[in-house]
Amino acid sequence: MVSDKLGAIHLAGLLRCRRCGRKLTVRYTGKKHDIPRYSCWRGLLDNGEARCIAFGGLRVDDAIEHALLQVVGPGAIAAAEAAARQAVRQKDQVRDALCRDLEAAQYATDRAFRQYDASDPENRLVTAELEARWNRTLQRVQEAEHKLAHHDAISPNGTALPVEDLAALGTDLERVWFAPVTDARLKKRITRTVIREVVADLDDGASEIVLLVHWVGGAHTEIRLPKRRRGQRNATPPDIVEAVCQLARIASDDVIAGVLNRNGLVTGNGNRWTRERVTALRSYRKIPVFKPDPNGLTPWLNLSSAARLLGVAPKTLRLAAEAGEIKAGHPLADGPWVFERTELSKPAAQQLKKRARQNSKHTAVSHPDQQNLFPSTT
């Protein structure tokens, strides 16, 4: 659990307090201790001095990441081209080595043949030994040819990426960076390759967090973020809270964050949704976490599971839910449907099942042997 939380913080060890010069430490707050917060505690812990500064970590991490992407983004296409050239060079080096091995094996074969051809046929002991050597060199030639052919088969010519693919790498950089499946260790390596350190301070007069980013190349960037005042609340809109409450019945925090981002929704501070932010919202609003039942008897179902339980096609159930025949929740336009298991046993649902089975023109349920071309996203 701790390693997962630490993996989400990319600036740990890079932030330095402007007032005392010490490194900031990461602490976790919240009921489940999953909300990161940067604090200057070393003076208090080591010498009993007063604490210098402290501020929330999610907003600061987002600001630094967006600044980093603005710096790295223009060089994404050049980096992709350099990676393609490096791959071609590595491929050529491997092929050259295999070719040299083949030439050496062919030379050894020719030499073994000349020795065998020059031997006296009546000296059977020497002739047998030379013939065995010749056969072994022929096997080495065959092995070298197989290795070269295999290398050419898995590394065909024309490995350079098309121009449109290289351009897409630059535009998709932000989407790939914020994807939940992106390796956090790789993001940390990129961050520490580009950023030398970040000097942090608080402007009490303007109520702002002041960040001075020292880039590796020697440039400096100042970032100012509004600091939450005492009593100030940047609350998440009630409709988003209600949507999370419904989605948490059938989906994990990762899935909920993806659905919220797909619908263009942001937090109360204007940030994109992540698993940590959904977890923090649930913890604050006391929304239960999604826990799948090992027996498959969960009280809430998505569209696919509900249709399978009722014995109708998902489209049939969705149309009935849209018409109001079946009570269901659909909190977001581009999101899953939420069905309560008890609703599927009521007369309206059973009538829908009966009507679908009597419809001979449109089969309500797919054939059990039929395979789906696309996986369900509901």
Short mmCIF file of C-alpha atoms in Angstrom, two decimals:
data_model
loop_
_atom_site.label_atom_id
_atom_site.label_comp_id
_atom_site.label_asym_id
_atom_site.label_seq_id
_atom_site.Cartn_x
_atom_site.Cartn_y
_atom_site.Cartn_z
CA MET A 1 0.00 0.00 0.00
CA VAL A 2 2.78 2.41 0.91
CA SER A 3 4.74 1.65 -2.23
CA ASP A 4 1.67 2.41 -4.35
CA LYS A 5 1.24 5.80 -2.71
CA LEU A 6 4.88 6.67 -3.02
CA GLY A 7 4.80 5.67 -6.66
CA ALA A 8 2.26 8.40 -7.39
CA ILE A 9 4.54 11.19 -6.03
CA HIS A 10 7.12 12.21 -8.62
CA LEU A 11 8.72 15.18 -6.82
CA ALA A 12 9.78 13.42 -3.62
CA GLY A 13 13.39 14.43 -2.96
CA LEU A 14 13.35 17.31 -5.48
CA LEU A 15 11.56 19.96 -3.39
CA ARG A 16 13.66 22.23 -1.20
CA CYS A 17 12.49 24.84 1.32
CA ARG A 18 13.51 28.37 0.34
CA ARG A 19 13.49 29.57 3.95
CA CYS A 20 15.84 27.04 5.54
CA GLY A 21 17.31 25.17 2.55
CA ARG A 22 16.27 21.75 3.77
CA LYS A 23 14.55 19.11 1.64
CA LEU A 24 10.80 18.82 2.02
CA THR A 25 9.36 15.53 3.18
CA VAL A 26 6.18 13.81 2.02
CA ARG A 27 3.49 13.12 4.57
CA TYR A 28 0.07 11.59 4.06
CA THR A 29 -3.14 12.94 5.53
CA GLY A 30 -6.80 12.01 5.34
CA LYS A 31 -8.73 9.30 7.08
CA LYS A 32 -6.91 6.60 5.14
CA HIS A 33 -3.59 8.48 4.97
CA ASP A 34 -3.63 8.59 1.18
CA ILE A 35 -3.55 12.37 0.54
CA PRO A 36 0.07 13.58 -0.01
CA ARG A 37 1.31 16.77 1.62
CA TYR A 38 4.78 18.39 1.38
CA SER A 39 6.15 19.71 4.66
CA CYS A 40 9.43 21.16 5.96
CA TRP A 41 9.82 19.11 9.13
CA ARG A 42 13.57 18.50 9.31
CA GLY A 43 14.27 21.56 11.46
CA LEU A 44 11.57 20.53 13.91
CA LEU A 45 12.69 16.91 14.04
CA ASP A 46 16.44 17.58 14.24
CA ASN A 47 16.74 20.81 16.23
CA GLY A 48 13.29 21.53 17.60
CA GLU A 49 12.89 24.57 15.34
CA ALA A 50 9.54 25.86 14.18
CA ARG A 51 8.10 24.28 11.06
CA CYS A 52 8.76 26.39 7.96
CA ILE A 53 6.16 25.62 5.29
CA ALA A 54 3.63 22.97 4.33
CA PHE A 55 1.18 22.62 1.45
CA GLY A 56 -0.86 20.02 -0.42
CA GLY A 57 0.95 17.77 -2.85
CA LEU A 58 -1.61 16.95 -5.53
CA ARG A 59 -1.96 20.49 -6.86
CA VAL A 60 1.82 21.06 -6.84
CA ASP A 61 2.52 17.76 -8.62
CA ASP A 62 -0.01 18.64 -11.32
CA ALA A 63 1.51 22.08 -11.90
CA ILE A 64 5.05 20.70 -12.16
CA GLU A 65 3.96 17.88 -14.46
CA HIS A 66 2.20 20.29 -16.85
CA ALA A 67 5.28 22.53 -16.89
CA LEU A 68 7.46 19.50 -17.58
CA LEU A 69 5.26 18.38 -20.47
CA GLN A 70 5.44 21.86 -22.00
CA VAL A 71 9.24 21.58 -21.92
CA VAL A 72 9.47 17.97 -23.09
CA GLY A 73 6.61 18.11 -25.62
CA PRO A 74 8.41 20.02 -28.42
CA GLY A 75 11.24 17.49 -28.32
CA ALA A 76 9.01 14.42 -28.36
CA ILE A 77 9.13 14.03 -32.15
CA ALA A 78 12.90 14.55 -32.23
CA ALA A 79 13.29 11.98 -29.46
CA ALA A 80 11.17 9.49 -31.40
CA GLU A 81 13.28 10.01 -34.51
CA ALA A 82 16.47 9.55 -32.50
CA ALA A 83 15.07 6.35 -30.97
CA ALA A 84 14.22 5.03 -34.44
CA ARG A 85 17.74 5.81 -35.70
CA GLN A 86 19.26 4.16 -32.64
CA ALA A 87 17.15 1.05 -33.22
CA VAL A 88 18.36 0.88 -36.82
CA ARG A 89 21.98 1.26 -35.72
CA GLN A 90 21.62 -1.46 -33.12
CA LYS A 91 20.03 -3.73 -35.67
CA ASP A 92 22.89 -3.12 -38.12
CA GLN A 93 25.49 -3.83 -35.46
CA VAL A 94 23.88 -7.14 -34.58
CA ARG A 95 23.65 -8.13 -38.23
CA ASP A 96 27.28 -7.23 -38.84
CA ALA A 97 28.32 -9.43 -35.93
CA LEU A 98 26.24 -12.33 -37.26
CA CYS A 99 27.76 -11.89 -40.71
CA ARG A 100 31.26 -12.00 -39.23
CA ASP A 101 30.38 -15.20 -37.38
CA LEU A 102 29.12 -16.71 -40.64
CA GLU A 103 32.29 -15.73 -42.50
CA ALA A 104 34.45 -17.25 -39.77
CA ALA A 105 32.43 -20.48 -39.86
CA GLN A 106 32.68 -20.66 -43.66
CA TYR A 107 36.45 -20.12 -43.51
CA ALA A 108 36.79 -22.88 -40.92
CA THR A 109 34.71 -25.16 -43.15
CA ASP A 110 36.89 -24.47 -46.21
CA ARG A 111 40.04 -25.11 -44.19
CA ALA A 112 38.67 -28.36 -42.76
CA PHE A 113 37.73 -29.51 -46.27
CA ARG A 114 41.19 -28.77 -47.64
CA GLN A 115 42.77 -30.76 -44.81
CA TYR A 116 40.43 -33.64 -45.43
CA ASP A 117 40.99 -33.53 -49.19
CA ALA A 118 44.76 -33.53 -48.76
CA SER A 119 44.81 -36.54 -46.40
CA ASP A 120 45.81 -40.04 -47.43
CA PRO A 121 42.68 -42.17 -47.90
CA GLU A 122 44.58 -45.26 -46.74
CA ASN A 123 45.18 -43.62 -43.33
CA ARG A 124 41.66 -44.28 -42.10
CA LEU A 125 42.19 -43.01 -38.55
CA VAL A 126 43.36 -39.56 -39.70
CA THR A 127 40.77 -39.41 -42.46
CA ALA A 128 37.91 -40.19 -40.05
CA GLU A 129 39.07 -37.47 -37.62
CA LEU A 130 39.36 -34.86 -40.40
CA GLU A 131 35.95 -35.82 -41.75
CA ALA A 132 34.41 -35.39 -38.27
CA ARG A 133 36.01 -31.93 -37.99
CA TRP A 134 34.65 -31.00 -41.40
CA ASN A 135 31.11 -32.08 -40.37
CA ARG A 136 31.30 -30.01 -37.17
CA THR A 137 32.28 -26.88 -39.11
CA LEU A 138 29.42 -27.48 -41.54
CA GLN A 139 27.01 -27.56 -38.57
CA ARG A 140 28.41 -24.26 -37.29
CA VAL A 141 27.86 -22.70 -40.72
CA GLN A 142 24.28 -23.92 -40.72
CA GLU A 143 23.68 -22.52 -37.23
CA ALA A 144 25.15 -19.14 -38.22
CA GLU A 145 22.93 -19.02 -41.33
CA HIS A 146 19.84 -19.80 -39.22
CA LYS A 147 20.71 -17.02 -36.74
CA LEU A 148 21.17 -14.51 -39.55
CA ALA A 149 17.91 -15.53 -41.23
CA HIS A 150 16.05 -15.32 -37.92
CA HIS A 151 17.44 -11.84 -37.26
CA ASP A 152 16.38 -10.66 -40.72
CA ALA A 153 12.92 -12.13 -40.21
CA ILE A 154 12.23 -10.37 -36.88
CA SER A 155 13.93 -7.11 -37.96
CA PRO A 156 12.68 -6.34 -41.45
CA ASN A 157 13.88 -3.35 -43.39
CA GLY A 158 12.09 -0.03 -43.10
CA THR A 159 11.96 0.22 -39.30
CA ALA A 160 11.77 4.02 -39.43
CA LEU A 161 8.40 5.30 -38.24
CA PRO A 162 6.16 7.19 -40.67
CA VAL A 163 6.08 10.96 -40.34
CA GLU A 164 2.44 10.98 -39.19
CA ASP A 165 3.22 8.47 -36.43
CA LEU A 166 6.13 10.59 -35.22
CA ALA A 167 3.87 13.65 -35.14
CA ALA A 168 1.25 11.71 -33.19
CA LEU A 169 3.82 10.91 -30.52
CA GLY A 170 4.15 14.60 -29.70
CA THR A 171 0.41 15.20 -29.47
CA ASP A 172 -0.27 12.03 -27.45
CA LEU A 173 2.49 12.68 -24.92
CA GLU A 174 0.18 14.22 -22.31
CA ARG A 175 -2.42 11.47 -22.70
CA VAL A 176 0.24 8.77 -22.32
CA TRP A 177 1.81 10.55 -19.34
CA PHE A 178 -1.44 10.72 -17.35
CA ALA A 179 -2.63 7.23 -18.31
CA PRO A 180 -3.09 4.97 -15.24
CA VAL A 181 -1.04 2.19 -16.86
CA THR A 182 2.04 4.38 -17.41
CA ASP A 183 4.98 3.18 -15.34
CA ALA A 184 5.53 5.57 -12.40
CA ARG A 185 9.24 4.68 -12.29
CA LEU A 186 9.69 5.84 -15.88
CA LYS A 187 7.92 9.12 -15.08
CA LYS A 188 10.24 9.64 -12.12
CA ARG A 189 13.28 9.04 -14.30
CA ILE A 190 12.08 11.58 -16.85
CA THR A 191 11.31 14.10 -14.10
CA ARG A 192 14.76 13.77 -12.56
CA THR A 193 16.42 13.91 -15.95
CA VAL A 194 14.83 17.28 -16.76
CA ILE A 195 14.46 18.92 -13.32
CA ARG A 196 17.42 19.49 -10.98
CA GLU A 197 15.34 20.71 -8.03
CA VAL A 198 12.29 22.80 -7.10
CA VAL A 199 12.61 25.55 -4.48
CA ALA A 200 9.30 26.11 -2.66
CA ASP A 201 8.01 28.96 -0.51
CA LEU A 202 4.71 30.49 0.63
CA ASP A 203 3.64 34.04 -0.17
CA ASP A 204 1.41 34.76 2.82
CA GLY A 205 0.41 38.19 1.52
CA ALA A 206 -0.88 36.86 -1.80
CA SER A 207 -1.86 33.49 -0.26
CA GLU A 208 0.08 31.61 -2.96
CA ILE A 209 2.47 28.69 -3.22
CA VAL A 210 5.63 29.87 -4.99
CA LEU A 211 7.64 27.22 -6.87
CA LEU A 212 10.96 27.98 -8.57
CA VAL A 213 11.83 25.14 -10.95
CA HIS A 214 15.56 24.73 -11.66
CA TRP A 215 15.87 22.87 -14.94
CA VAL A 216 18.93 20.79 -15.76
CA GLY A 217 19.89 23.08 -18.65
CA GLY A 218 20.24 26.07 -16.31
CA ALA A 219 16.88 27.76 -16.98
CA HIS A 220 14.48 28.68 -14.17
CA THR A 221 10.69 28.87 -14.13
CA GLU A 222 8.54 30.40 -11.40
CA ILE A 223 5.10 28.92 -10.82
CA ARG A 224 2.53 30.47 -8.48
CA LEU A 225 -0.44 28.47 -7.26
CA PRO A 226 -3.33 29.81 -5.16
CA LYS A 227 -3.17 28.56 -1.60
CA ARG A 228 -6.40 27.61 0.04
CA ARG A 229 -7.30 30.18 2.67
CA ARG A 230 -8.64 29.20 6.05
CA GLY A 231 -12.35 28.64 5.68
CA GLN A 232 -12.15 28.60 1.87
CA ARG A 233 -13.62 25.56 0.15
CA ASN A 234 -13.09 24.50 -3.42
CA ALA A 235 -15.80 21.89 -3.16
CA THR A 236 -16.50 19.32 -5.83
CA PRO A 237 -19.84 20.05 -7.54
CA PRO A 238 -22.76 18.05 -6.09
CA ASP A 239 -23.58 16.41 -9.43
CA ILE A 240 -20.06 14.96 -9.64
CA VAL A 241 -20.30 13.72 -6.05
CA GLU A 242 -23.59 12.01 -6.88
CA ALA A 243 -22.06 10.47 -10.01
CA VAL A 244 -19.12 9.10 -8.02
CA CYS A 245 -21.53 7.75 -5.42
CA GLN A 246 -23.39 5.78 -8.10
CA LEU A 247 -20.30 4.67 -10.01
CA ALA A 248 -18.61 3.43 -6.83
CA ARG A 249 -21.28 0.75 -6.65
CA ILE A 250 -19.96 -1.02 -9.73
CA ALA A 251 -16.46 0.34 -10.48
CA SER A 252 -13.07 0.87 -8.86
CA ASP A 253 -11.46 4.27 -8.36
CA ASP A 254 -9.30 3.85 -11.47
CA VAL A 255 -12.34 3.26 -13.66
CA ILE A 256 -14.27 6.13 -12.06
CA ALA A 257 -11.39 8.54 -12.72
CA GLY A 258 -11.31 7.48 -16.37
CA VAL A 259 -15.07 7.95 -16.77
CA LEU A 260 -14.97 11.43 -15.19
CA ASN A 261 -12.10 12.51 -17.44
CA ARG A 262 -13.85 11.09 -20.51
CA ASN A 263 -16.83 13.31 -19.72
CA GLY A 264 -14.63 16.40 -19.40
CA LEU A 265 -15.22 16.82 -15.64
CA VAL A 266 -12.64 18.31 -13.26
CA THR A 267 -12.20 18.62 -9.51
CA GLY A 268 -13.19 21.63 -7.43
CA ASN A 269 -9.68 23.00 -7.97
CA GLY A 270 -9.93 22.56 -11.73
CA ASN A 271 -7.62 19.52 -11.90
CA ARG A 272 -8.12 16.33 -13.85
CA TRP A 273 -9.28 13.26 -11.98
CA THR A 274 -6.88 10.56 -10.80
CA ARG A 275 -7.31 7.47 -8.67
CA GLU A 276 -5.93 9.34 -5.65
CA ARG A 277 -8.41 12.20 -6.06
CA VAL A 278 -11.36 9.84 -6.40
CA THR A 279 -10.17 8.01 -3.28
CA ALA A 280 -9.87 11.31 -1.40
CA LEU A 281 -13.37 12.35 -2.48
CA ARG A 282 -14.86 9.05 -1.39
CA SER A 283 -13.06 9.24 1.94
CA TYR A 284 -14.25 12.78 2.59
CA ARG A 285 -17.83 12.09 1.49
CA LYS A 286 -17.87 8.68 3.21
CA ILE A 287 -18.73 6.85 -0.01
CA PRO A 288 -18.13 3.08 0.31
CA VAL A 289 -15.42 1.58 -1.86
CA PHE A 290 -16.36 -0.92 -4.59
CA LYS A 291 -15.74 -4.50 -3.48
CA PRO A 292 -16.74 -7.28 -5.91
CA ASP A 293 -18.56 -10.16 -4.28
CA PRO A 294 -16.58 -13.43 -4.64
CA ASN A 295 -19.88 -15.28 -5.17
CA GLY A 296 -21.02 -12.86 -7.87
CA LEU A 297 -24.04 -11.68 -5.85
CA THR A 298 -23.27 -7.98 -5.84
CA PRO A 299 -26.36 -5.81 -5.17
CA TRP A 300 -25.48 -3.46 -8.06
CA LEU A 301 -24.75 -4.46 -11.67
CA ASN A 302 -23.59 -2.81 -14.85
CA LEU A 303 -25.47 -3.13 -18.14
CA SER A 304 -23.75 -6.31 -19.35
CA SER A 305 -24.12 -8.15 -16.03
CA ALA A 306 -27.73 -7.07 -15.62
CA ALA A 307 -28.65 -8.16 -19.15
CA ARG A 308 -26.96 -11.52 -18.62
CA LEU A 309 -28.79 -12.03 -15.34
CA LEU A 310 -32.16 -11.07 -16.83
CA GLY A 311 -31.59 -13.12 -19.99
CA VAL A 312 -31.98 -10.35 -22.56
CA ALA A 313 -29.64 -8.52 -24.89
CA PRO A 314 -27.84 -5.48 -23.45
CA LYS A 315 -29.39 -3.26 -26.11
CA THR A 316 -32.88 -4.41 -25.14
CA LEU A 317 -32.25 -3.63 -21.49
CA ARG A 318 -30.69 -0.26 -22.29
CA LEU A 319 -33.64 0.81 -24.43
CA ALA A 320 -36.02 -0.22 -21.65
CA ALA A 321 -34.01 1.78 -19.13
CA GLU A 322 -33.97 4.83 -21.39
CA ALA A 323 -37.76 4.55 -21.80
CA GLY A 324 -38.22 4.36 -18.03
CA GLU A 325 -39.60 0.81 -18.02
CA ILE A 326 -36.71 -0.41 -15.87
CA LYS A 327 -35.35 1.73 -13.06
CA ALA A 328 -31.62 2.31 -13.53
CA GLY A 329 -29.00 4.94 -12.90
CA HIS A 330 -27.02 6.63 -15.64
CA PRO A 331 -25.08 9.40 -13.88
CA LEU A 332 -22.93 10.47 -16.84
CA ALA A 333 -23.70 10.71 -20.54
CA ASP A 334 -20.54 8.86 -21.54
CA GLY A 335 -20.55 6.33 -18.75
CA PRO A 336 -21.94 3.00 -17.56
CA TRP A 337 -25.48 2.18 -16.47
CA VAL A 338 -26.10 1.08 -12.88
CA PHE A 339 -28.83 -1.47 -12.13
CA GLU A 340 -30.00 -2.70 -8.75
CA ARG A 341 -30.30 -6.46 -8.56
CA THR A 342 -33.72 -6.31 -6.85
CA GLU A 343 -35.14 -4.27 -9.77
CA LEU A 344 -34.48 -7.17 -12.13
CA SER A 345 -36.83 -9.42 -10.19
CA LYS A 346 -39.79 -7.03 -10.31
CA PRO A 347 -42.77 -7.54 -12.68
CA ALA A 348 -41.60 -4.84 -15.12
CA ALA A 349 -38.28 -6.62 -15.69
CA GLN A 350 -39.95 -10.02 -16.01
CA GLN A 351 -42.44 -8.58 -18.50
CA LEU A 352 -39.52 -7.22 -20.54
CA LYS A 353 -37.90 -10.64 -20.50
CA LYS A 354 -41.11 -12.31 -21.63
CA ARG A 355 -41.71 -9.76 -24.37
CA ALA A 356 -38.16 -10.12 -25.66
CA ARG A 357 -38.46 -13.89 -25.88
CA GLN A 358 -41.75 -13.66 -27.77
CA ASN A 359 -40.21 -11.36 -30.37
CA SER A 360 -39.25 -13.79 -33.11
CA LYS A 361 -37.76 -11.18 -35.43
CA HIS A 362 -35.12 -9.87 -33.05
CA THR A 363 -33.48 -12.37 -30.74
CA ALA A 364 -33.25 -11.07 -27.20
CA VAL A 365 -30.30 -13.18 -26.16
CA SER A 366 -27.22 -13.97 -28.22
CA HIS A 367 -26.44 -17.55 -29.07
CA PRO A 368 -24.25 -19.11 -26.33
CA ASP A 369 -21.58 -20.06 -28.90
CA GLN A 370 -21.43 -16.57 -30.42
CA GLN A 371 -18.26 -14.62 -29.60
CA ASN A 372 -18.19 -10.87 -29.08
CA LEU A 373 -16.05 -8.91 -31.51
CA PHE A 374 -15.49 -6.06 -29.04
CA PRO A 375 -15.17 -6.32 -25.22
CA SER A 376 -17.93 -4.68 -23.23
CA THR A 377 -17.15 -1.23 -21.80
CA THR A 378 -20.29 -0.97 -19.71
#
